[in-house]
PDB file of C-alpha atoms in Angstrom:
ATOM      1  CA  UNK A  18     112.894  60.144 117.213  1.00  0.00           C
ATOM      2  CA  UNK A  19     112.850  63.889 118.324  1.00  0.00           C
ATOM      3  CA  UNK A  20     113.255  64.614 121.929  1.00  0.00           C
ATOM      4  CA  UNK A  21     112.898  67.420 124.761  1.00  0.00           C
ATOM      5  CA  UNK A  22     116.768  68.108 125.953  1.00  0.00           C
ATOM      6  CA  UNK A  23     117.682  70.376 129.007  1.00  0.00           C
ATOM      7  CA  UNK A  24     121.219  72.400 129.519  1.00  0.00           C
ATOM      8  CA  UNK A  25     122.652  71.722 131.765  1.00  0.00           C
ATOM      9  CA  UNK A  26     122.550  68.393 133.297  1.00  0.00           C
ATOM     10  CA  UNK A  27     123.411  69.819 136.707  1.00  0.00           C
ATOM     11  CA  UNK A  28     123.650  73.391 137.767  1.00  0.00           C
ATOM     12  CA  UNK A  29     125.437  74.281 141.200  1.00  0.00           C
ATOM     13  CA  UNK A  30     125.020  77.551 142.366  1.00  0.00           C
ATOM     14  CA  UNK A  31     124.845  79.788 145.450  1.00  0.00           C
ATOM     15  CA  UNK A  32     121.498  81.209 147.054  1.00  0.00           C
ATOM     16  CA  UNK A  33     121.020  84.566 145.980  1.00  0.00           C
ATOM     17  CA  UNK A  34     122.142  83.976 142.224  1.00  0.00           C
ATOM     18  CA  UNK A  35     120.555  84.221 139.505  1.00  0.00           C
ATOM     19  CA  UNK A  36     119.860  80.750 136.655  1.00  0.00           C
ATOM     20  CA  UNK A  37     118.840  80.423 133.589  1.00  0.00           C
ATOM     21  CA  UNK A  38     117.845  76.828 132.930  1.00  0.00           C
ATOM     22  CA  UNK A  39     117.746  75.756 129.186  1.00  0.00           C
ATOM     23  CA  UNK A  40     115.362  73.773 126.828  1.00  0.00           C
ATOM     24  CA  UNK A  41     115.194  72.810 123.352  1.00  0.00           C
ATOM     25  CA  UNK A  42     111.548  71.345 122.508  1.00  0.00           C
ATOM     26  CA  UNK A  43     110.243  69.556 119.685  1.00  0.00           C
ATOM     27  CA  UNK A  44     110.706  71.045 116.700  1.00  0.00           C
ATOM     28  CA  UNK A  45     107.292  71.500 115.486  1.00  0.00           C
ATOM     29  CA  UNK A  46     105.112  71.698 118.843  1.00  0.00           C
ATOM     30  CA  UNK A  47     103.809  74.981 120.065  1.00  0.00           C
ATOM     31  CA  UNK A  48     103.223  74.109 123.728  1.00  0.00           C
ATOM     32  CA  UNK A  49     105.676  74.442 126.782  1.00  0.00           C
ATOM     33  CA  UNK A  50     105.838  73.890 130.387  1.00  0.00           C
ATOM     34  CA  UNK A  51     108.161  73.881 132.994  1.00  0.00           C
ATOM     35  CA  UNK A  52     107.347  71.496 135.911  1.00  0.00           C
ATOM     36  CA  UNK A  53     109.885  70.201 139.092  1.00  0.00           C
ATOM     37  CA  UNK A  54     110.405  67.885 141.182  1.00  0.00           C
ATOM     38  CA  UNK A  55     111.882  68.232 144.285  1.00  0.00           C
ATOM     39  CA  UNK A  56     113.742  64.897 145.758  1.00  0.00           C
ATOM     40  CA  UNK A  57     111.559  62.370 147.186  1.00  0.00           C
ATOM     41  CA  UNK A  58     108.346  64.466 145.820  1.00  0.00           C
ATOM     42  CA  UNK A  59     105.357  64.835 143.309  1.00  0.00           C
ATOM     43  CA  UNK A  60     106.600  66.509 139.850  1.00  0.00           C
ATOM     44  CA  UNK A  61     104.840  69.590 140.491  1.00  0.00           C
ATOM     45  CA  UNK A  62     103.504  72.131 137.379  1.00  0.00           C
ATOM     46  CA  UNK A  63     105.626  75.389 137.344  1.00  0.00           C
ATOM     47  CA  UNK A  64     104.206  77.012 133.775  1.00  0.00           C
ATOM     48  CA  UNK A  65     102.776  76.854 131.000  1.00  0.00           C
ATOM     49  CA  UNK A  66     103.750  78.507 127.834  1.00  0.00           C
ATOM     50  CA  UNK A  67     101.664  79.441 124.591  1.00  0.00           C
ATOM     51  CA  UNK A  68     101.653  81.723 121.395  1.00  0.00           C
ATOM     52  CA  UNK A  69     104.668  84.098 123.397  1.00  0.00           C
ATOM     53  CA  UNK A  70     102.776  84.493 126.798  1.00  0.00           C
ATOM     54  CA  UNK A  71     102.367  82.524 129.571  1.00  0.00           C
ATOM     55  CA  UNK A  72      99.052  80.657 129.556  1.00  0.00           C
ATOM     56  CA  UNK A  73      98.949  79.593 133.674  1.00  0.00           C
ATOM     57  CA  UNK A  74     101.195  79.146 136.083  1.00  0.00           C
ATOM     58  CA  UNK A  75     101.275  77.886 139.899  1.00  0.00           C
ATOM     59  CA  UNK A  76     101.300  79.650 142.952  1.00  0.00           C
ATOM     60  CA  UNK A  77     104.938  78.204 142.962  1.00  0.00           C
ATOM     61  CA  UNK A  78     105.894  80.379 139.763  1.00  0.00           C
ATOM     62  CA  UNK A  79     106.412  83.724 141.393  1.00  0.00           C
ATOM     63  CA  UNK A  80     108.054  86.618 140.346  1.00  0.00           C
ATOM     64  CA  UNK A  81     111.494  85.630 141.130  1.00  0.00           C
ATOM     65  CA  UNK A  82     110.479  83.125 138.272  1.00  0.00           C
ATOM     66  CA  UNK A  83     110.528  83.889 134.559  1.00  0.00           C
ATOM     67  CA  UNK A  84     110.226  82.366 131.366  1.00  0.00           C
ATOM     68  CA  UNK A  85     111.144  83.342 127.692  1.00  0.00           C
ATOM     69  CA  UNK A  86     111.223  81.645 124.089  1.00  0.00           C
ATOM     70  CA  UNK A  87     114.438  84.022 123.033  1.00  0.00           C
ATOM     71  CA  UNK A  88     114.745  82.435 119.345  1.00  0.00           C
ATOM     72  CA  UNK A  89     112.543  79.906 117.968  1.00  0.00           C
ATOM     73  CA  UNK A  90     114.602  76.903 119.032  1.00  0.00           C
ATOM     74  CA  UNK A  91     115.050  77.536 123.135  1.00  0.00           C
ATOM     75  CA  UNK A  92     112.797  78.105 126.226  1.00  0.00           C
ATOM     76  CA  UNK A  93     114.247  79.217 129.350  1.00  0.00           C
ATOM     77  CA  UNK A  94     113.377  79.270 133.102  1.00  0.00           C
ATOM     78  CA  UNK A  95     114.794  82.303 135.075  1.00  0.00           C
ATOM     79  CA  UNK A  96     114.926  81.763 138.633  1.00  0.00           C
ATOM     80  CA  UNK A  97     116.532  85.362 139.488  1.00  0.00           C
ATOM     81  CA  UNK A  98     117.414  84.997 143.127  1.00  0.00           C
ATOM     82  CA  UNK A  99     117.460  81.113 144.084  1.00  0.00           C
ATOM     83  CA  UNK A 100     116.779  79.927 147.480  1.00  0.00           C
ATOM     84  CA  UNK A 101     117.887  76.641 149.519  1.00  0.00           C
ATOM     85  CA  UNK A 102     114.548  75.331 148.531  1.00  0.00           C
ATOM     86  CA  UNK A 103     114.323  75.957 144.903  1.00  0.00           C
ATOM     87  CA  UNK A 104     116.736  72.819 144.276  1.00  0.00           C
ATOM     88  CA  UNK A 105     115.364  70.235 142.693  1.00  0.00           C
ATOM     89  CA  UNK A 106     115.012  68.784 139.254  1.00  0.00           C
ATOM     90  CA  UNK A 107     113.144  71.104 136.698  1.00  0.00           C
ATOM     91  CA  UNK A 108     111.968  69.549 133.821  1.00  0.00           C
ATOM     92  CA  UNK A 109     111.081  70.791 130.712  1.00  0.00           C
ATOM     93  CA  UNK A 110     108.266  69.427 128.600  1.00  0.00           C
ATOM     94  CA  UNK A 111     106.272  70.606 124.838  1.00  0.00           C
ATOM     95  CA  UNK A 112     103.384  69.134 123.215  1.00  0.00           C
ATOM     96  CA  UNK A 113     102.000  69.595 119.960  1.00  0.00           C
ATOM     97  CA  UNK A 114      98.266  70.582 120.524  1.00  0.00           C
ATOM     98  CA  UNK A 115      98.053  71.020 124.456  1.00  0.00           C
ATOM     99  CA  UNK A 116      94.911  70.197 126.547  1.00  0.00           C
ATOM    100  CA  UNK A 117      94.378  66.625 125.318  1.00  0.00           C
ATOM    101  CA  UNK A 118      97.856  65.484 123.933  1.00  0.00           C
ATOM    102  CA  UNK A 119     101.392  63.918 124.669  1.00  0.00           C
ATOM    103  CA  UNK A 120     103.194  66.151 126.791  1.00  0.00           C
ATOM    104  CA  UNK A 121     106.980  64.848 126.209  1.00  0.00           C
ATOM    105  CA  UNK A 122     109.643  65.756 128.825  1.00  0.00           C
ATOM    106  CA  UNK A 123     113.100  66.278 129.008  1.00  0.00           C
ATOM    107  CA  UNK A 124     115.735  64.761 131.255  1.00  0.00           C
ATOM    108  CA  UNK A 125     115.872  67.981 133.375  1.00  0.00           C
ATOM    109  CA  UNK A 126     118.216  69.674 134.816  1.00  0.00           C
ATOM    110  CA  UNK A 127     119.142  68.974 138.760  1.00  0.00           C
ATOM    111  CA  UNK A 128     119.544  72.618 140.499  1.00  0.00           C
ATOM    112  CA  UNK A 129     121.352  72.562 143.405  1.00  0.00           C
ATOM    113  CA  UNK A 130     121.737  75.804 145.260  1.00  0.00           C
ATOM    114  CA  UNK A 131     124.058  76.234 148.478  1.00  0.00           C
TER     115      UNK A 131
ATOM    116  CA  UNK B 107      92.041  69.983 144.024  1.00  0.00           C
ATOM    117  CA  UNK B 108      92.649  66.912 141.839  1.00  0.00           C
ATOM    118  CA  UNK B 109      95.180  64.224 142.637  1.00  0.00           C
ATOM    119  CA  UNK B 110      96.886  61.132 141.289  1.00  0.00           C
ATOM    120  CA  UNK B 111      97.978  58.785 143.819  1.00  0.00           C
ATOM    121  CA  UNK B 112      99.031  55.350 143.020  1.00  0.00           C
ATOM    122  CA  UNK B 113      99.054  52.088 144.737  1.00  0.00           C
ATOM    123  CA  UNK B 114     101.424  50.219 145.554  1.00  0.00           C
ATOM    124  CA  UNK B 115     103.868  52.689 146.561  1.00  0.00           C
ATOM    125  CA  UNK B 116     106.668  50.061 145.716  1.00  0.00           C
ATOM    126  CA  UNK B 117     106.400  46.534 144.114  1.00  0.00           C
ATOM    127  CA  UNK B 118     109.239  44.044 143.816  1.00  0.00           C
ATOM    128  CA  UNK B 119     108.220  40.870 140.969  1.00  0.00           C
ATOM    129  CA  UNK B 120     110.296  38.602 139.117  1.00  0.00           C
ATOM    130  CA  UNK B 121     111.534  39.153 135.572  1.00  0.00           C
ATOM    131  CA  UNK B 122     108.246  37.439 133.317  1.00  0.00           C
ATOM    132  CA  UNK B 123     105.946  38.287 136.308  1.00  0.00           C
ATOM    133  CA  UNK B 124     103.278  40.845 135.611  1.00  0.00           C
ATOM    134  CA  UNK B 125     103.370  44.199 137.342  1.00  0.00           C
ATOM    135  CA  UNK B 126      99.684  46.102 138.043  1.00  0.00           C
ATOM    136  CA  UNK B 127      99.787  49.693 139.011  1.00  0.00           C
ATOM    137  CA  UNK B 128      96.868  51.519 139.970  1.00  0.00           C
ATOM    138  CA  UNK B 129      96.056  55.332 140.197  1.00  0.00           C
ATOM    139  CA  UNK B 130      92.852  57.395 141.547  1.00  0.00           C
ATOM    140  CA  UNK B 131      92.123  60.709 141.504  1.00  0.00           C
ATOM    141  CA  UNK B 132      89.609  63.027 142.631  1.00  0.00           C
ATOM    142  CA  UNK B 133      88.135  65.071 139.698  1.00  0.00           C
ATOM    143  CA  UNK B 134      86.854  64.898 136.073  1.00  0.00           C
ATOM    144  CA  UNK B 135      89.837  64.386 133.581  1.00  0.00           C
ATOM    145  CA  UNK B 136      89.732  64.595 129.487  1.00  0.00           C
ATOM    146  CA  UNK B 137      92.627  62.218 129.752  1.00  0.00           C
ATOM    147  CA  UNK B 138      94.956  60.318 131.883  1.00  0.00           C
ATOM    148  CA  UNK B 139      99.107  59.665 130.773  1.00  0.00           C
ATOM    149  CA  UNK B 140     101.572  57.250 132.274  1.00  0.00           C
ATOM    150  CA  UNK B 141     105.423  57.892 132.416  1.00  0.00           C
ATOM    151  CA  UNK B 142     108.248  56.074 134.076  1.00  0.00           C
ATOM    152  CA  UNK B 143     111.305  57.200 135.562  1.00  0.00           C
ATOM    153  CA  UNK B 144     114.760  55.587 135.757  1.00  0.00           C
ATOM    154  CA  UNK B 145     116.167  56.765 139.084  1.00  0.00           C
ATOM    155  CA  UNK B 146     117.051  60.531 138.558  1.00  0.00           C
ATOM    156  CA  UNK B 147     116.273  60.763 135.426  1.00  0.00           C
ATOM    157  CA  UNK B 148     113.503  62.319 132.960  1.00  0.00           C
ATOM    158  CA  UNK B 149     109.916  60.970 132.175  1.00  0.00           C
ATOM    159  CA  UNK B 150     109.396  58.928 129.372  1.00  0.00           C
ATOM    160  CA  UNK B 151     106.171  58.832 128.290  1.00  0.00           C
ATOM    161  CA  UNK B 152     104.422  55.609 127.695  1.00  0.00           C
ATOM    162  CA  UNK B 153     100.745  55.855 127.139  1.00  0.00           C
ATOM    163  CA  UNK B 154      97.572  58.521 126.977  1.00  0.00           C
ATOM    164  CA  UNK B 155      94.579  57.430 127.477  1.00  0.00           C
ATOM    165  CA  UNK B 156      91.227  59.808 127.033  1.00  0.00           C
ATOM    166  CA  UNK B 157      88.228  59.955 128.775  1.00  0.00           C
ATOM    167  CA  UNK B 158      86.192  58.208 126.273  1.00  0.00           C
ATOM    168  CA  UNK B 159      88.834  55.264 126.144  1.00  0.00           C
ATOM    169  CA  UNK B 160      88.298  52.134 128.580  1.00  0.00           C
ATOM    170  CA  UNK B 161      91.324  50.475 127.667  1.00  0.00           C
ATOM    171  CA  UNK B 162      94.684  50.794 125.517  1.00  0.00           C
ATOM    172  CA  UNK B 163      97.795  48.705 124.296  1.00  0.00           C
ATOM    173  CA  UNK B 164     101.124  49.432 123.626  1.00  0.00           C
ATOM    174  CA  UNK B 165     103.580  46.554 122.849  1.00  0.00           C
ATOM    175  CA  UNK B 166     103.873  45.212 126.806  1.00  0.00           C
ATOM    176  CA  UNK B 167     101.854  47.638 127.723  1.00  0.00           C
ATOM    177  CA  UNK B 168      97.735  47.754 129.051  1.00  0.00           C
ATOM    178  CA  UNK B 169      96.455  50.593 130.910  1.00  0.00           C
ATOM    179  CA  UNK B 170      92.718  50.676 131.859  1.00  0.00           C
ATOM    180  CA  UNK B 171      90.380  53.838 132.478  1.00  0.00           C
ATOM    181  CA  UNK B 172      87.709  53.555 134.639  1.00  0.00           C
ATOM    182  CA  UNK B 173      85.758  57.154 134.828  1.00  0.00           C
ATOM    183  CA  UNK B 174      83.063  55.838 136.927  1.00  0.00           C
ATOM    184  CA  UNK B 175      85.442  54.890 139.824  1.00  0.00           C
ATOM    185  CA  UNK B 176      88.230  57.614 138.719  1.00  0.00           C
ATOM    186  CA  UNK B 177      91.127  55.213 138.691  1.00  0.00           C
ATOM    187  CA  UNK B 178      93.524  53.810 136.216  1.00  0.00           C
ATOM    188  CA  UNK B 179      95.352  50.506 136.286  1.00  0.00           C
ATOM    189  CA  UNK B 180      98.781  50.000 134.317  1.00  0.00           C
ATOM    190  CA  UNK B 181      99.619  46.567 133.194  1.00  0.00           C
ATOM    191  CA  UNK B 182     102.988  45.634 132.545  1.00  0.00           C
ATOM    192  CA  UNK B 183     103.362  41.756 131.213  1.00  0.00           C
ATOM    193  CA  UNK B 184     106.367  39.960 130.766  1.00  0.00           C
ATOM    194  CA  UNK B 185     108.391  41.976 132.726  1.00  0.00           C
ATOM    195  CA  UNK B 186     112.658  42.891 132.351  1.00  0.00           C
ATOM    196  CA  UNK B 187     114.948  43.817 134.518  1.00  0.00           C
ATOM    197  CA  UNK B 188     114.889  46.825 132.524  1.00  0.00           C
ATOM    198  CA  UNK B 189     111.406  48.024 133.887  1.00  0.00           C
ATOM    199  CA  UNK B 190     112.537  48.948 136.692  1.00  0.00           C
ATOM    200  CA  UNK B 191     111.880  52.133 137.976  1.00  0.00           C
ATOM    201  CA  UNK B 192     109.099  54.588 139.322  1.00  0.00           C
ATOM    202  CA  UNK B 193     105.693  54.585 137.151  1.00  0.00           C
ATOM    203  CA  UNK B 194     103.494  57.925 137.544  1.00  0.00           C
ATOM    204  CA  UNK B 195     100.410  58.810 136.836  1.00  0.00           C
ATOM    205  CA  UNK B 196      98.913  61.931 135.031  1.00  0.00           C
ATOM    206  CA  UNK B 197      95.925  63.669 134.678  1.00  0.00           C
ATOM    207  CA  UNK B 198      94.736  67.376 133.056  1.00  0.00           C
ATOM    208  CA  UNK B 199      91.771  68.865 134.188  1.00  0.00           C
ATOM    209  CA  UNK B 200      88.116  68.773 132.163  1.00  0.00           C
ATOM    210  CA  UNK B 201      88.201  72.530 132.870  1.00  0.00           C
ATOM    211  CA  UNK B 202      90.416  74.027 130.022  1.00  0.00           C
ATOM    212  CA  UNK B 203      93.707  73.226 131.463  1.00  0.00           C
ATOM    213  CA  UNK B 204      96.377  71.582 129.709  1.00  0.00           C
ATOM    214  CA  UNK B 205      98.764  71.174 133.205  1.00  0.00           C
ATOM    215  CA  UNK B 206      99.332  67.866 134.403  1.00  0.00           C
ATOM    216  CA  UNK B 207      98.641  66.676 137.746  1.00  0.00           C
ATOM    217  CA  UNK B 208     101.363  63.967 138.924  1.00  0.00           C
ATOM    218  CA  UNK B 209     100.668  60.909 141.178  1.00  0.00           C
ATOM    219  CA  UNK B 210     102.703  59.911 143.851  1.00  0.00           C
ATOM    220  CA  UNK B 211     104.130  56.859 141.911  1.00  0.00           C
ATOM    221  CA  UNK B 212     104.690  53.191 142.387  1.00  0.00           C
ATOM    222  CA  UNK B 213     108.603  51.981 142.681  1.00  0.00           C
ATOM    223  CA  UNK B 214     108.630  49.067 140.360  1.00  0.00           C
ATOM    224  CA  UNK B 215     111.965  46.702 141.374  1.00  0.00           C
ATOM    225  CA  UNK B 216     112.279  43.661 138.720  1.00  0.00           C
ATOM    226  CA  UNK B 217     114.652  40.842 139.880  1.00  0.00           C
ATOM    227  CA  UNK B 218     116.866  38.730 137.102  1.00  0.00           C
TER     228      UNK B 218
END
């Protein structure tokens, strides 16, 4: 059955740096998100992605986030200069059709940043 | 704004107990989903559910809709040890919004 996956599993890395957090969706769905979850909390909606452009995004998506669909395989978050609270787990999700449909997640990637 | 939030926050049953979950939220929805999570790990999703749709089955699965009240119920039968885990609700928005809204989620602990 075709799945979501995330690289990597787990990403270490200091505040200040800058990560790139990767996703593979379904093959043929045309919808993306990021979303995260920090420990002990709510998944929380980062972005949504449509058609090359973003189609909404949270007041927690600001501009030291990014994402990008480089090839027509990948989608990638940019965080470009992480703080102490950006780790958590981010997950990736896709669905087919959007508003109304599946949305089908990944098993995310844990951020950690020291 | 809308929110899920589920009750109980944790449940502990026997394996071939049933398990009942429930979520409310605030605001009009075009559909409702349910995932679970193995501690630390992704969200599988189980079930959508639409507006328009008062109840649906999948294998062990029955989750309810209620629009009137704005809550869902998710019915686990026969339950494994292997269900164990943290069950979330959902939601979009009616208003041209494919994002979800999470619930708070129920802690589902099934004893051999």
């Amino acid at each position: 059955e075709p799945e979501v996956t995330q690289t990597p599993s787990h990403q270490v890395t200091q505040m200040g740096q800058e990560v790139i957090l990767r996703c593979v969706p379904i093959s043929n769905h045309l919808y993306f998100y990021w979303y995260r979850q920090i420990l002990g909390q709510k998944v929380e909606f980062l972005v949504s992605f449509y058609n090359n452009e973003i189609s909404e995004k949270s007041e927690i998506f600001d501009d030291q986030f990014s994402v990008e669909r480089p090839d027509g395989s990948n989608f990638t978050l940019k965080i470009r200069s992480t703080k102490l609270e950006d780790s958590a787990m981010y997950f990736c999700a896709s669905s087919e059709r959007g508003q109304g449909y599946e949305q089908y997640f990944g098993p995310g990637t844990r951020l950690t940043v020291t | 704004s809308q929110q899920g939030e589920e009750d109980p926050q944790a449940l502990s049953i026997q394996e071939g107990e049933n398990a009942t979950m429930n979520c409310s939220y605030k605001t009009s929805i075009n559909n409702l989903q349910w995932y679970r999570q193995n501690s630390g790990r992704g969200l599988v999703h189980l079930i959508l559910i639409r507006s328009n749709e008062r109840e649906k089955h999948s294998g062990r699965l029955r989750v309810t809709l209620d629009t009137s009240k704005k809550s869902s119920s998710l019915l686990i039968t026969a339950s494994r040890a292997a269900d164990t885990a943290s069950y979330f609700c959902a939601t979009d928005s009616f208003y041209n919004t494919d994002k979800l809204i999470f619930g708070t989620g129920t802690r589902l602990q099934v004893f051999p």
